Every structure is written in C-alpha cells, then in structure tokens.
Short mmCIF file of C-alpha atoms (C1' of nucleotides) in Angstrom, two decimals:
data_model
loop_
_atom_site.label_atom_id
_atom_site.label_comp_id
_atom_site.label_asym_id
_atom_site.label_seq_id
_atom_site.Cartn_x
_atom_site.Cartn_y
_atom_site.Cartn_z
CA UNK A 326 1.64 -41.71 -7.02
CA UNK A 327 0.41 -44.79 -5.16
CA UNK A 328 1.62 -48.17 -6.39
CA UNK A 329 -1.74 -49.80 -7.07
CA UNK A 330 -0.29 -53.10 -8.19
CA UNK A 331 0.50 -55.99 -5.92
CA UNK A 332 4.24 -55.50 -6.09
CA UNK A 333 5.91 -58.85 -6.49
CA UNK A 334 9.18 -57.64 -5.03
CA UNK A 335 10.17 -59.46 -1.88
CA UNK A 336 7.41 -62.00 -2.34
CA UNK A 337 8.02 -65.70 -2.30
CA UNK A 338 8.22 -67.56 -5.61
CA UNK A 339 4.86 -69.30 -5.27
CA UNK A 340 3.22 -66.01 -4.39
CA UNK A 341 4.61 -64.40 -7.51
CA UNK A 342 3.39 -67.33 -9.55
CA UNK A 343 -0.09 -66.99 -8.10
CA UNK A 344 -0.23 -63.25 -8.66
CA UNK A 345 0.64 -63.83 -12.30
CA UNK A 346 -1.95 -66.60 -12.55
CA UNK A 347 -4.61 -64.36 -11.04
CA UNK A 348 -3.82 -61.53 -13.43
CA UNK A 349 -3.95 -63.91 -16.38
CA UNK A 350 -7.17 -65.50 -15.24
CA UNK A 351 -8.73 -62.11 -14.57
CA UNK A 352 -7.79 -60.90 -18.03
CA UNK A 353 -9.35 -64.00 -19.49
CA UNK A 354 -12.53 -63.98 -17.39
CA UNK A 355 -13.18 -60.26 -17.63
CA UNK A 356 -12.51 -60.54 -21.34
CA UNK A 357 -15.41 -62.95 -21.52
CA UNK A 358 -17.71 -61.32 -18.97
CA UNK A 359 -17.19 -57.76 -17.71
CA UNK A 360 -19.06 -58.69 -14.54
CA UNK A 361 -16.96 -61.73 -13.67
CA UNK A 362 -16.84 -62.24 -9.91
CA UNK A 363 -13.79 -62.74 -7.73
CA UNK A 364 -14.84 -66.35 -7.11
CA UNK A 365 -14.90 -66.99 -10.81
CA UNK A 366 -11.51 -65.42 -11.33
CA UNK A 367 -9.94 -67.22 -8.39
CA UNK A 368 -11.25 -70.55 -9.62
CA UNK A 369 -9.94 -69.88 -13.12
CA UNK A 370 -6.56 -69.06 -11.61
CA UNK A 371 -6.55 -72.33 -9.70
CA UNK A 372 -6.41 -70.43 -6.44
CA UNK A 373 -8.58 -69.89 -3.37
CA UNK A 374 -10.57 -66.70 -3.10
CA UNK A 375 -8.74 -65.86 0.10
CA UNK A 376 -5.42 -65.98 -1.73
CA UNK A 377 -6.78 -63.55 -4.29
CA UNK A 378 -7.76 -61.10 -1.59
CA UNK A 379 -4.39 -61.64 -0.01
CA UNK A 380 -2.76 -60.11 -3.06
CA UNK A 381 -5.37 -57.60 -4.17
CA UNK A 382 -7.23 -55.58 -1.53
CA UNK A 383 -10.42 -55.40 -3.57
CA UNK A 384 -12.00 -56.39 -6.83
CA UNK A 385 -11.58 -52.85 -8.08
CA UNK A 386 -7.84 -52.81 -7.46
CA UNK A 387 -7.44 -56.16 -9.16
CA UNK A 388 -9.28 -54.77 -12.13
CA UNK A 389 -7.07 -51.73 -12.12
CA UNK A 390 -3.97 -53.90 -12.17
CA UNK A 391 -5.35 -55.98 -15.03
CA UNK A 392 -6.17 -52.85 -16.95
CA UNK A 393 -2.71 -51.39 -16.41
CA UNK A 394 -1.30 -54.65 -17.71
CA UNK A 395 -3.46 -54.50 -20.81
CA UNK A 396 -2.44 -50.92 -21.51
CA UNK A 397 1.22 -51.84 -21.21
CA UNK A 398 0.69 -54.68 -23.64
CA UNK A 399 -1.06 -52.31 -25.98
CA UNK A 400 1.63 -49.67 -25.74
CA UNK A 401 4.18 -52.28 -26.68
CA UNK A 402 2.30 -53.10 -29.87
CA UNK A 403 1.59 -49.50 -30.78
CA UNK A 404 5.18 -48.46 -30.25
CA UNK A 405 6.11 -50.67 -33.21
CA UNK A 406 4.02 -48.63 -35.63
CA UNK A 407 5.98 -46.22 -37.81
CA UNK A 408 4.15 -42.90 -37.76
CA UNK A 409 6.65 -40.82 -39.70
CA UNK A 410 5.48 -41.22 -43.31
CA UNK A 411 2.40 -39.90 -45.07
CA UNK A 412 -0.17 -39.13 -42.36
CA UNK A 413 -2.90 -41.10 -44.11
CA UNK A 414 -0.71 -44.16 -44.45
CA UNK A 415 0.46 -43.82 -40.89
CA UNK A 416 -3.11 -43.51 -39.67
CA UNK A 417 -4.03 -46.63 -41.57
CA UNK A 418 -1.26 -48.53 -39.87
CA UNK A 419 -2.17 -47.14 -36.48
CA UNK A 420 -5.82 -48.05 -36.91
CA UNK A 421 -4.92 -51.58 -37.87
CA UNK A 422 -2.85 -52.08 -34.72
CA UNK A 423 -5.30 -50.27 -32.48
CA UNK A 424 -8.17 -52.27 -33.84
CA UNK A 425 -6.55 -55.53 -32.85
CA UNK A 426 -6.23 -54.20 -29.32
CA UNK A 427 -9.75 -52.86 -29.14
CA UNK A 428 -11.05 -56.18 -30.39
CA UNK A 429 -9.07 -58.06 -27.76
CA UNK A 430 -9.68 -55.82 -24.76
CA UNK A 431 -13.16 -54.59 -25.47
CA UNK A 432 -14.90 -56.43 -22.66
CA UNK A 433 -12.16 -55.50 -20.24
CA UNK A 434 -12.72 -51.84 -21.00
CA UNK A 435 -16.39 -52.18 -20.17
CA UNK A 436 -15.52 -53.81 -16.88
CA UNK A 437 -13.12 -50.99 -16.09
CA UNK A 438 -15.68 -48.33 -16.89
CA UNK A 439 -18.24 -50.00 -14.65
CA UNK A 440 -15.87 -50.41 -11.73
CA UNK A 441 -13.00 -47.95 -11.69
CA UNK A 442 -13.42 -44.41 -10.37
CA UNK A 443 -14.49 -41.95 -13.05
CA UNK A 444 -11.60 -40.60 -15.06
CA UNK A 445 -9.30 -43.48 -14.24
CA UNK A 446 -9.83 -45.17 -17.59
CA UNK A 447 -9.07 -42.01 -19.46
CA UNK A 448 -6.07 -41.40 -17.26
CA UNK A 449 -4.62 -44.75 -18.23
CA UNK A 450 -5.40 -44.09 -21.87
CA UNK A 451 -3.36 -40.91 -21.87
CA UNK A 452 -0.34 -42.40 -23.64
CA UNK A 453 -2.08 -44.16 -26.52
CA UNK A 454 -4.29 -41.14 -26.88
CA UNK A 455 -1.34 -38.78 -27.11
CA UNK A 456 0.05 -40.94 -29.89
CA UNK A 457 -3.12 -40.56 -31.95
CA UNK A 458 -3.35 -36.86 -31.19
CA UNK A 459 0.18 -36.21 -32.28
CA UNK A 460 -0.37 -37.95 -35.59
CA UNK A 461 -3.58 -36.06 -36.22
CA UNK A 462 -1.93 -32.75 -35.42
CA UNK A 463 0.84 -33.47 -37.87
CA UNK A 464 -1.64 -34.52 -40.52
CA UNK A 465 -3.51 -31.26 -40.06
CA UNK A 466 -0.39 -29.16 -40.44
CA UNK A 467 0.43 -30.96 -43.66
CA UNK A 468 -3.07 -30.50 -45.00
CA UNK A 469 -3.91 -34.19 -44.95
CA UNK A 470 -6.58 -33.96 -42.24
CA UNK A 471 -9.35 -31.46 -41.67
CA UNK A 472 -8.88 -28.52 -39.34
CA UNK A 473 -12.50 -27.44 -38.93
CA UNK A 474 -13.15 -29.90 -36.13
CA UNK A 475 -11.27 -30.09 -32.82
CA UNK A 476 -8.52 -32.67 -32.64
CA UNK A 477 -10.11 -34.14 -29.53
CA UNK A 478 -13.29 -34.69 -31.49
CA UNK A 479 -11.44 -36.52 -34.25
CA UNK A 480 -9.74 -38.70 -31.68
CA UNK A 481 -13.14 -39.47 -30.23
CA UNK A 482 -14.59 -40.34 -33.62
CA UNK A 483 -11.81 -42.80 -34.25
CA UNK A 484 -12.38 -44.30 -30.84
CA UNK A 485 -16.11 -44.61 -31.30
CA UNK A 486 -15.98 -46.07 -34.78
CA UNK A 487 -13.58 -48.74 -33.60
CA UNK A 488 -15.65 -49.68 -30.59
CA UNK A 489 -18.76 -49.56 -32.72
CA UNK A 490 -17.13 -52.05 -35.07
CA UNK A 491 -16.64 -54.39 -32.13
CA UNK A 492 -20.37 -54.17 -31.40
CA UNK A 493 -21.16 -54.94 -35.03
CA UNK A 494 -19.03 -58.06 -34.83
CA UNK A 495 -20.70 -59.14 -31.61
CA UNK A 496 -24.06 -58.70 -33.31
CA UNK A 497 -22.84 -60.73 -36.28
CA UNK A 498 -23.38 -57.97 -38.82
CA UNK A 499 -19.71 -57.62 -39.68
CA UNK A 500 -17.05 -60.29 -40.04
CA UNK A 501 -13.82 -59.68 -38.13
CA UNK A 502 -11.66 -59.85 -41.25
CA UNK A 503 -13.47 -56.95 -42.90
CA UNK A 504 -13.69 -54.71 -39.86
CA UNK A 505 -10.27 -53.09 -40.17
CA UNK A 506 -10.90 -52.08 -43.77
CA UNK A 507 -14.29 -50.61 -42.94
CA UNK A 508 -12.87 -48.62 -40.07
CA UNK A 509 -9.95 -47.29 -42.08
CA UNK A 510 -12.11 -46.28 -45.03
CA UNK A 511 -14.60 -44.54 -42.76
CA UNK A 512 -12.05 -42.67 -40.70
CA UNK A 513 -9.97 -41.53 -43.66
CA UNK A 514 -13.10 -40.08 -45.23
CA UNK A 515 -14.19 -38.43 -42.01
CA UNK A 516 -10.74 -36.87 -41.56
CA UNK A 517 -10.46 -35.53 -45.11
CA UNK A 518 -10.42 -31.71 -45.24
CA UNK A 519 -13.52 -30.07 -46.77
CA UNK A 520 -13.00 -29.48 -50.49
CA UNK A 521 -10.55 -32.37 -50.85
CA UNK A 522 -11.49 -35.58 -52.58
CA UNK A 523 -12.26 -38.64 -50.47
CA UNK A 524 -9.40 -41.13 -51.01
CA UNK A 525 -9.67 -44.46 -52.83
CA UNK B 949 -46.90 -60.47 -29.96
CA UNK B 950 -47.24 -60.24 -26.18
CA UNK B 951 -48.52 -56.98 -24.75
CA UNK B 952 -45.63 -56.19 -22.42
CA UNK B 953 -47.11 -52.98 -21.15
CA UNK B 954 -49.42 -52.71 -18.18
CA UNK B 955 -52.52 -52.16 -20.24
CA UNK B 956 -54.54 -49.36 -18.72
CA UNK B 957 -57.78 -50.58 -20.25
CA UNK B 958 -60.39 -51.54 -17.67
CA UNK B 959 -58.26 -50.13 -14.87
CA UNK B 960 -59.61 -47.62 -12.41
CA UNK B 961 -58.79 -43.96 -12.84
CA UNK B 962 -56.35 -43.78 -9.93
CA UNK B 963 -54.58 -46.87 -11.20
CA UNK B 964 -54.14 -45.30 -14.61
CA UNK B 965 -52.84 -42.15 -12.98
CA UNK B 966 -50.33 -44.13 -10.97
CA UNK B 967 -49.17 -46.14 -13.95
CA UNK B 968 -48.52 -42.92 -15.81
CA UNK B 969 -46.72 -41.46 -12.78
CA UNK B 970 -44.54 -44.56 -12.51
CA UNK B 971 -43.63 -44.44 -16.17
CA UNK B 972 -42.79 -40.77 -15.90
CA UNK B 973 -40.75 -41.23 -12.77
CA UNK B 974 -38.95 -44.22 -14.25
CA UNK B 975 -38.07 -42.25 -17.35
CA UNK B 976 -36.74 -39.49 -15.17
CA UNK B 977 -34.81 -41.70 -12.72
CA UNK B 978 -33.35 -44.03 -15.32
CA UNK B 979 -32.44 -40.99 -17.34
CA UNK B 980 -30.32 -39.88 -14.43
CA UNK B 981 -29.01 -43.26 -13.30
CA UNK B 982 -29.27 -46.36 -15.50
CA UNK B 983 -29.14 -48.51 -12.36
CA UNK B 984 -31.98 -46.76 -10.55
CA UNK B 985 -33.79 -49.17 -8.23
CA UNK B 986 -37.49 -49.87 -8.02
CA UNK B 987 -37.60 -48.22 -4.60
CA UNK B 988 -36.13 -45.07 -6.04
CA UNK B 989 -38.57 -45.03 -8.92
CA UNK B 990 -41.58 -45.74 -6.72
CA UNK B 991 -40.61 -42.94 -4.36
CA UNK B 992 -40.14 -40.52 -7.24
CA UNK B 993 -43.58 -41.50 -8.52
CA UNK B 994 -45.10 -40.81 -5.10
CA UNK B 995 -46.18 -44.41 -4.87
CA UNK B 996 -45.43 -47.45 -2.73
CA UNK B 997 -43.13 -50.10 -4.07
CA UNK B 998 -45.93 -52.64 -3.79
CA UNK B 999 -48.10 -50.56 -6.10
CA UNK B 1000 -45.31 -50.48 -8.64
CA UNK B 1001 -45.06 -54.27 -8.61
CA UNK B 1002 -48.82 -54.41 -8.82
CA UNK B 1003 -48.64 -52.81 -12.25
CA UNK B 1004 -45.35 -54.12 -13.55
CA UNK B 1005 -44.40 -57.74 -12.88
CA UNK B 1006 -40.68 -56.99 -12.71
CA UNK B 1007 -38.12 -54.27 -13.01
CA UNK B 1008 -37.23 -55.54 -16.45
CA UNK B 1009 -40.76 -55.28 -17.74
CA UNK B 1010 -41.11 -51.79 -16.35
CA UNK B 1011 -37.94 -50.85 -18.14
CA UNK B 1012 -39.27 -52.38 -21.30
CA UNK B 1013 -42.44 -50.33 -21.06
CA UNK B 1014 -40.45 -47.15 -20.45
CA UNK B 1015 -38.28 -47.91 -23.41
CA UNK B 1016 -41.26 -48.55 -25.67
CA UNK B 1017 -42.64 -45.22 -24.54
CA UNK B 1018 -39.41 -43.46 -25.38
CA UNK B 1019 -39.26 -45.05 -28.81
CA UNK B 1020 -42.82 -43.93 -29.52
CA UNK B 1021 -41.94 -40.41 -28.46
CA UNK B 1022 -38.93 -40.55 -30.71
CA UNK B 1023 -40.87 -41.88 -33.66
CA UNK B 1024 -43.26 -39.02 -33.28
CA UNK B 1025 -40.45 -36.51 -33.55
CA UNK B 1026 -38.68 -38.26 -36.39
CA UNK B 1027 -41.87 -38.60 -38.41
CA UNK B 1028 -41.92 -34.80 -38.70
CA UNK B 1029 -38.65 -34.71 -40.60
CA UNK B 1030 -38.98 -34.25 -44.34
CA UNK B 1031 -36.70 -36.79 -46.00
CA UNK B 1032 -37.68 -36.19 -49.61
CA UNK B 1033 -35.22 -33.49 -50.73
CA UNK B 1034 -31.48 -33.66 -51.35
CA UNK B 1035 -30.19 -36.67 -49.41
CA UNK B 1036 -27.44 -34.67 -47.72
CA UNK B 1037 -29.85 -32.00 -46.56
CA UNK B 1038 -32.31 -34.64 -45.43
CA UNK B 1039 -29.59 -36.47 -43.52
CA UNK B 1040 -28.62 -33.24 -41.82
CA UNK B 1041 -32.18 -32.73 -40.67
CA UNK B 1042 -32.50 -36.30 -39.56
CA UNK B 1043 -29.29 -36.14 -37.59
CA UNK B 1044 -30.41 -32.99 -35.84
CA UNK B 1045 -33.66 -34.58 -34.69
CA UNK B 1046 -32.06 -37.90 -33.84
CA UNK B 1047 -29.35 -36.20 -31.85
CA UNK B 1048 -31.87 -34.51 -29.60
CA UNK B 1049 -33.37 -37.90 -28.86
CA UNK B 1050 -30.04 -39.60 -28.28
CA UNK B 1051 -29.05 -36.82 -25.94
CA UNK B 1052 -32.30 -37.16 -24.00
CA UNK B 1053 -32.55 -40.92 -23.79
CA UNK B 1054 -28.91 -41.89 -23.62
CA UNK B 1055 -28.93 -43.13 -20.06
CA UNK B 1056 -32.16 -44.98 -20.63
CA UNK B 1057 -30.58 -46.87 -23.49
CA UNK B 1058 -27.75 -47.98 -21.24
CA UNK B 1059 -30.24 -49.21 -18.68
CA UNK B 1060 -32.10 -51.13 -21.36
CA UNK B 1061 -28.95 -52.76 -22.66
CA UNK B 1062 -27.97 -53.84 -19.15
CA UNK B 1063 -31.37 -55.28 -18.33
CA UNK B 1064 -33.41 -56.31 -21.34
CA UNK B 1065 -32.85 -59.64 -23.10
CA UNK B 1066 -30.26 -59.44 -25.87
CA UNK B 1067 -31.71 -58.26 -29.15
CA UNK B 1068 -34.69 -56.57 -27.57
CA UNK B 1069 -33.18 -53.11 -27.85
CA UNK B 1070 -32.41 -53.59 -31.50
CA UNK B 1071 -35.86 -55.03 -32.06
CA UNK B 1072 -37.43 -51.87 -30.71
CA UNK B 1073 -35.09 -49.75 -32.78
CA UNK B 1074 -36.25 -51.37 -35.99
CA UNK B 1075 -38.50 -48.51 -37.07
CA UNK B 1076 -36.12 -45.59 -36.55
CA UNK B 1077 -33.39 -47.70 -38.06
CA UNK B 1078 -35.42 -48.45 -41.16
CA UNK B 1079 -35.95 -44.73 -41.60
CA UNK B 1080 -32.21 -44.08 -41.64
CA UNK B 1081 -31.56 -47.05 -43.89
CA UNK B 1082 -34.10 -45.96 -46.42
CA UNK B 1083 -32.60 -42.50 -46.64
CA UNK B 1084 -29.10 -43.88 -47.03
CA UNK B 1085 -30.23 -46.26 -49.75
CA UNK B 1086 -31.81 -43.43 -51.67
CA UNK B 1087 -28.71 -41.29 -51.24
CA UNK B 1088 -26.59 -44.08 -52.64
CA UNK B 1089 -28.76 -44.53 -55.70
CA UNK B 1090 -28.51 -40.81 -56.39
CA UNK B 1091 -24.75 -40.85 -55.98
CA UNK B 1092 -24.79 -38.69 -52.85
CA UNK B 1093 -23.51 -41.38 -50.48
CA UNK B 1094 -20.80 -43.96 -50.88
CA UNK B 1095 -21.60 -47.46 -52.04
CA UNK B 1096 -18.33 -49.19 -51.14
CA UNK B 1097 -19.42 -49.84 -47.55
CA UNK B 1098 -22.50 -51.78 -46.45
CA UNK B 1099 -25.54 -49.70 -45.60
CA UNK B 1100 -25.75 -51.39 -42.21
CA UNK B 1101 -22.21 -50.22 -41.50
CA UNK B 1102 -23.06 -46.65 -42.37
CA UNK B 1103 -26.09 -46.80 -40.11
CA UNK B 1104 -23.84 -48.10 -37.36
CA UNK B 1105 -21.32 -45.31 -37.89
CA UNK B 1106 -24.02 -42.69 -37.55
CA UNK B 1107 -25.26 -44.37 -34.41
CA UNK B 1108 -21.81 -44.60 -32.86
CA UNK B 1109 -20.78 -41.07 -33.66
CA UNK B 1110 -23.94 -39.73 -32.07
CA UNK B 1111 -23.55 -41.78 -28.93
CA UNK B 1112 -19.89 -40.93 -28.83
CA UNK B 1113 -20.85 -37.27 -28.90
CA UNK B 1114 -23.00 -37.83 -25.85
CA UNK B 1115 -19.97 -39.28 -24.06
CA UNK B 1116 -17.89 -36.29 -25.07
CA UNK B 1117 -20.48 -33.99 -23.54
CA UNK B 1118 -20.58 -36.02 -20.35
CA UNK B 1119 -16.81 -35.75 -20.18
CA UNK B 1120 -17.05 -32.01 -20.74
CA UNK B 1121 -14.93 -31.99 -23.87
CA UNK B 1122 -17.76 -30.82 -26.11
CA UNK B 1123 -20.50 -28.29 -25.44
CA UNK B 1124 -24.04 -29.43 -26.25
CA UNK B 1125 -24.68 -26.59 -28.66
CA UNK B 1126 -21.80 -27.58 -30.91
CA UNK B 1127 -22.42 -31.30 -30.88
CA UNK B 1128 -24.99 -31.41 -33.67
CA UNK B 1129 -22.74 -29.52 -36.05
CA UNK B 1130 -19.78 -31.76 -35.28
CA UNK B 1131 -21.83 -34.87 -35.85
CA UNK B 1132 -23.30 -33.63 -39.12
CA UNK B 1133 -19.95 -32.56 -40.51
CA UNK B 1134 -18.35 -35.84 -39.55
CA UNK B 1135 -21.09 -38.05 -40.94
CA UNK B 1136 -21.45 -36.16 -44.19
CA UNK B 1137 -17.74 -36.56 -44.80
CA UNK B 1138 -17.79 -40.22 -43.85
CA UNK B 1139 -20.69 -40.86 -46.22
CA UNK B 1140 -19.19 -39.02 -49.20
CA UNK B 1141 -18.39 -41.36 -52.11
CA UNK B 1142 -14.69 -41.90 -52.85
CA UNK B 1143 -13.50 -39.41 -55.45
CA UNK B 1144 -16.10 -36.81 -54.50
CA UNK B 1145 -15.18 -33.67 -52.64
CA UNK B 1146 -16.00 -33.42 -48.95
CA UNK B 1147 -18.80 -30.83 -48.58
CA UNK B 1148 -18.43 -27.41 -46.94
"C1'" DA C 714 15.27 -78.74 9.93
"C1'" DA C 715 13.58 -74.51 11.36
"C1'" DT C 716 10.88 -70.66 10.32
"C1'" DA C 717 8.26 -67.50 8.18
"C1'" DA C 718 5.54 -66.97 4.22
"C1'" DC C 719 1.96 -68.64 1.91
"C1'" DT C 720 -2.40 -71.20 0.88
"C1'" DC C 721 -6.71 -73.37 1.78
"C1'" DG C 722 -11.80 -74.03 2.56
"C1'" DA C 723 -15.38 -73.08 5.40
"C1'" DA C 724 -17.84 -70.06 7.72
"C1'" DC C 725 -19.27 -65.37 8.79
"C1'" DA C 726 -21.06 -60.53 8.46
"C1'" DA C 727 -22.63 -56.90 5.69
"C1'" DT C 728 -24.73 -55.06 1.77
"C1'" DG C 729 -28.25 -54.08 -1.43
"C1'" DG C 730 -31.11 -55.29 -4.42
"C1'" DT C 731 -35.68 -58.13 -6.10
"C1'" DG C 732 -40.09 -59.85 -5.60
"C1'" DT C 733 -43.94 -61.54 -2.34
"C1'" DT C 734 -47.26 -61.68 1.40
"C1'" DC C 735 -49.95 -59.66 5.00
"C1'" DG C 736 -53.79 -57.12 6.81
"C1'" DA C 737 -55.64 -52.62 7.18
"C1'" DT C 738 -57.22 -48.66 4.77
"C1'" DT C 739 -58.60 -45.52 1.16
"C1'" DT C 740 -60.84 -44.46 -3.10
"C1'" DG C 741 -63.14 -44.87 -7.43
"C1'" DA C 742 -67.23 -46.80 -10.01
"C1'" DC C 743 -72.09 -47.73 -10.62
"C1'" DG D 461 -73.98 -46.55 -0.26
"C1'" DT D 462 -72.11 -50.54 -1.58
"C1'" DC D 463 -68.41 -53.22 -3.25
"C1'" DA D 464 -64.63 -54.20 -5.71
"C1'" DA D 465 -60.43 -52.22 -6.94
"C1'" DA D 466 -56.45 -50.11 -5.56
"C1'" DT D 467 -53.34 -48.46 -2.15
"C1'" DC D 468 -50.07 -48.53 1.83
"C1'" DG D 469 -45.95 -49.81 4.81
"C1'" DA D 470 -43.86 -53.31 7.08
"C1'" DA D 471 -42.10 -57.50 7.08
"C1'" DC D 472 -40.34 -61.49 4.85
"C1'" DA D 473 -37.52 -64.80 2.01
"C1'" DC D 474 -34.18 -64.88 -1.36
"C1'" DC D 475 -30.09 -64.36 -3.84
"C1'" DA D 476 -25.52 -62.91 -5.24
"C1'" DT D 477 -21.65 -60.49 -4.18
"C1'" DT D 478 -17.90 -58.51 -1.47
"C1'" DG D 479 -14.60 -58.70 1.97
"C1'" DT D 480 -13.00 -60.82 6.55
"C1'" DT D 481 -11.67 -64.17 10.05
"C1'" DC D 482 -10.21 -68.59 11.67
"C1'" DG D 483 -7.31 -72.41 12.27
"C1'" DA D 484 -4.96 -75.99 10.06
"C1'" DG D 485 -2.06 -77.36 6.54
"C1'" DT D 486 1.69 -76.71 2.90
"C1'" DT D 487 5.85 -74.87 0.79
"C1'" DA D 488 9.74 -71.84 -0.24
"C1'" DT D 489 13.75 -70.10 1.78
"C1'" DT D 490 18.04 -70.12 4.71
#
DNA sequence: AATAACTCGAACAATGGTGTTCGATTTGAC
DNA sequence: GTCAAATCGAACACCATTGTTCGAGTTATT
C-alpha cells in the first residue's frame, strides 16, 4: 500500500505548516469549485505554486490527500452515531449525520470523481459504506427493512437521495433545514418491507 | 426565443445531410464520452472540423442542438404512455419508458451539465418534468401518493433514483434487465402515503 | 553561526483543446 | 453550364492548465 500523502514526518516545522495550509486551502477551494486549479489553491494557502508541487507530486495526488482527509473527518463523525437500537431510529440518526457530511463535501466528491482513477472514490468510501450496509442487514433480519431488493441497491438509493437533496438545495428548491427530514422520510418509506405500513 | 439550432431551411442538400450527420455523430460520441472534442465528432461524422464550425458556431451550441434533439426524441416516446389509469400503474409505465431514455442519454446529460449555461438543462426538461408532476399531483388527489412531501421533491427522488441506477449499472453492481424493476419498486414504496401498506 | 531545508517568483516547455482564416476544390441548384 | 454554396486540410492565434527548472533568498534546526 503506497503512502499517497505527503508524510510530514521528518519535515521541518514550516514545511509541516505549509502542508497543512495547502490541505486546508484545497479543501476550501475544491469545496467551492471542483475544478479549482493548483494556482488558485496555492494562492489561497498563502504559498507559491512551486511549494505546492514540492509537497504534492501532482494535482491528482493532492486531491487524493484532501479526499482522504475528508473521509477521516467523516468517519470520526459517523463513529459517534449509536446504531444499536431500533433499525429505523438508527437509520434516522445515521442519515442525519451523513447528510451533514454530504452537504459539506459534495463539491469535493465531484472533484474526486473527475480526477481520481476510477474506483478510487469507492475504495475510500468502503468504511462508511460498510457501516450503512451492516445496519441495513440487521434491519432486514429484524424485519424492519425490505428484503426483496439487494442491500447494495438500498445503499445506493440512500446515497443518491442524499446527493439529490444537495442538488435541490443548490437549485434553491429545498431549504437546507428541511432537507434532512425529507431524506429520512423518503428513505424510511423506500426501505419498508412490502405489506408493512409506511411509518409516520 | 432564439433559434439555437442550425436551421436547415434554405440550405443545400449536402449541407442538410452533413448537419444531420454531425448531430448523429455528436449524439453517438457524447453518448460515449461527455468530453468528446469537436475534432472527434467531426471525424465520426465524416466531415472536416471547419464544416462543423460552419454549421454550429461553437461546441456549446452544437451540444445544445443535440440535447434538444434528444429531448424531442424522448418526448415522442413518453407521449405514447397512457397516464389515465390507476396512478401507480401509470407511474410504473412512465418509469419504464423514462428509464430507457435515461439509460440511453445519460452521458449526454452529463456533457450538457458541464457545458451549457446553468438552468438550460432544466429549462429543456420542463416538458417531461411537467408530465411527471401532473401524474404525481393526480395520484395525490386520489390518495395513491403521499402528500406530506412536496411534489417537486418527489419528482427529484424519481430523477435521482433513475440516474443512480445508471451509475450502478456502470459500476457493474446491477444488470440492466433488473434495473427497471428495482426503480419501480423503490419509487412506489417511496411515494406510498404514510399509514398505507407498501405494494407488492 | 553554520548548514541544510525550505520557499519564492519568473520563466519555460508541453499539452490539448477552441475557434478562425486561407485558398483551392467539389458539388448542388436552377 | 453557370454560379453560388459548401467542402476540405492546413495553418494560425489563443487560452488555460499542468508540471519543471533556475537561481536567489529566507528560515528552522543544531
């Protein structure tokens, strides 16, 4: 497993500072514009473009590092969610936390998909995805979620509805405060086993 | 309303033939690669790049014309669908037809979103969207679909689930023959009013 | 205070696309 | 058969971006 990140170990203090500044600036810039250039990012970091390339061999690898960072941040938040209770309640909680992350890192994801080698994004999503999968599997065994569709499909539906919500907000058709409720209501209904009553 | 298309009226026969060939080739190329270049398209059309620019002032306007074409083709197909019966049955039919179109024109849509001015894609989707909206509204009045979420949200969910399905196919996690059924099942459940039983 | 690490801007090459201009040639229309 | 319309490839200017090289200057570390 290659260490893609610019490892800060052994680097001088100012170098470490700059690497952090570049990562922060990149997160910010790419969060605004998925096509942000290295010049733009370097400027936002208060650093010369040469310095940026001194720490990250290419734009793609910088983006990879930023993405890894974002995933780690996300994992931290998601790890807080208690998934042990009623599957529907747990899913509600998980959606609420996930939604915040999707909303924050949406543009970054687009950048990653446009730049990183195919499969890399999914590879980095493995952990959060496994979390969702596990919950869905448990919900199915307990009869809370439907079993007539593949788990992977249900995971995908949740993913797509959340990202779709982000689009709706961008287009101004949904206000951010209502989004989470819409998503939850929609997903809970979609996951309900055939023959059961739709909740709420 | 500006006539964006290269109007064929008054043009010579060979010019009309070439315009058609360019549109066809563009549909094909952009359907394979949303970033297809004008050189690529011209070559595929069996035409010089200069000729292409002779008929379409810019890549963007060519793309617009192609997109308009695709929408017209889609409208033709969707107009065949009988939407008068039971709303759930009608929605199932509508999804099946829409899905075929989404599957066919997916890559083209991406190209359009990357190139056309913001809002233009939605503008061109107005007609097919109105069709879906109208059906949903009727379904709500008859108690077949839920009323606790905005119609525009439900339209968006349908849209996102279909495009998500296309991604799943691209990723090889879903086979094309099963996609329509998955989508229908998911959407019908998501649209079911709270308290009602999920169908099938 | 010595040294190696780091940073800087400016300049460069390479790439890959868009859109235009040229003059010569072919082809359709009437 | 005439003439305008349409075509062709080659060449051009243009622009933005990536990634590199240079040499001179600055800064952390010891």
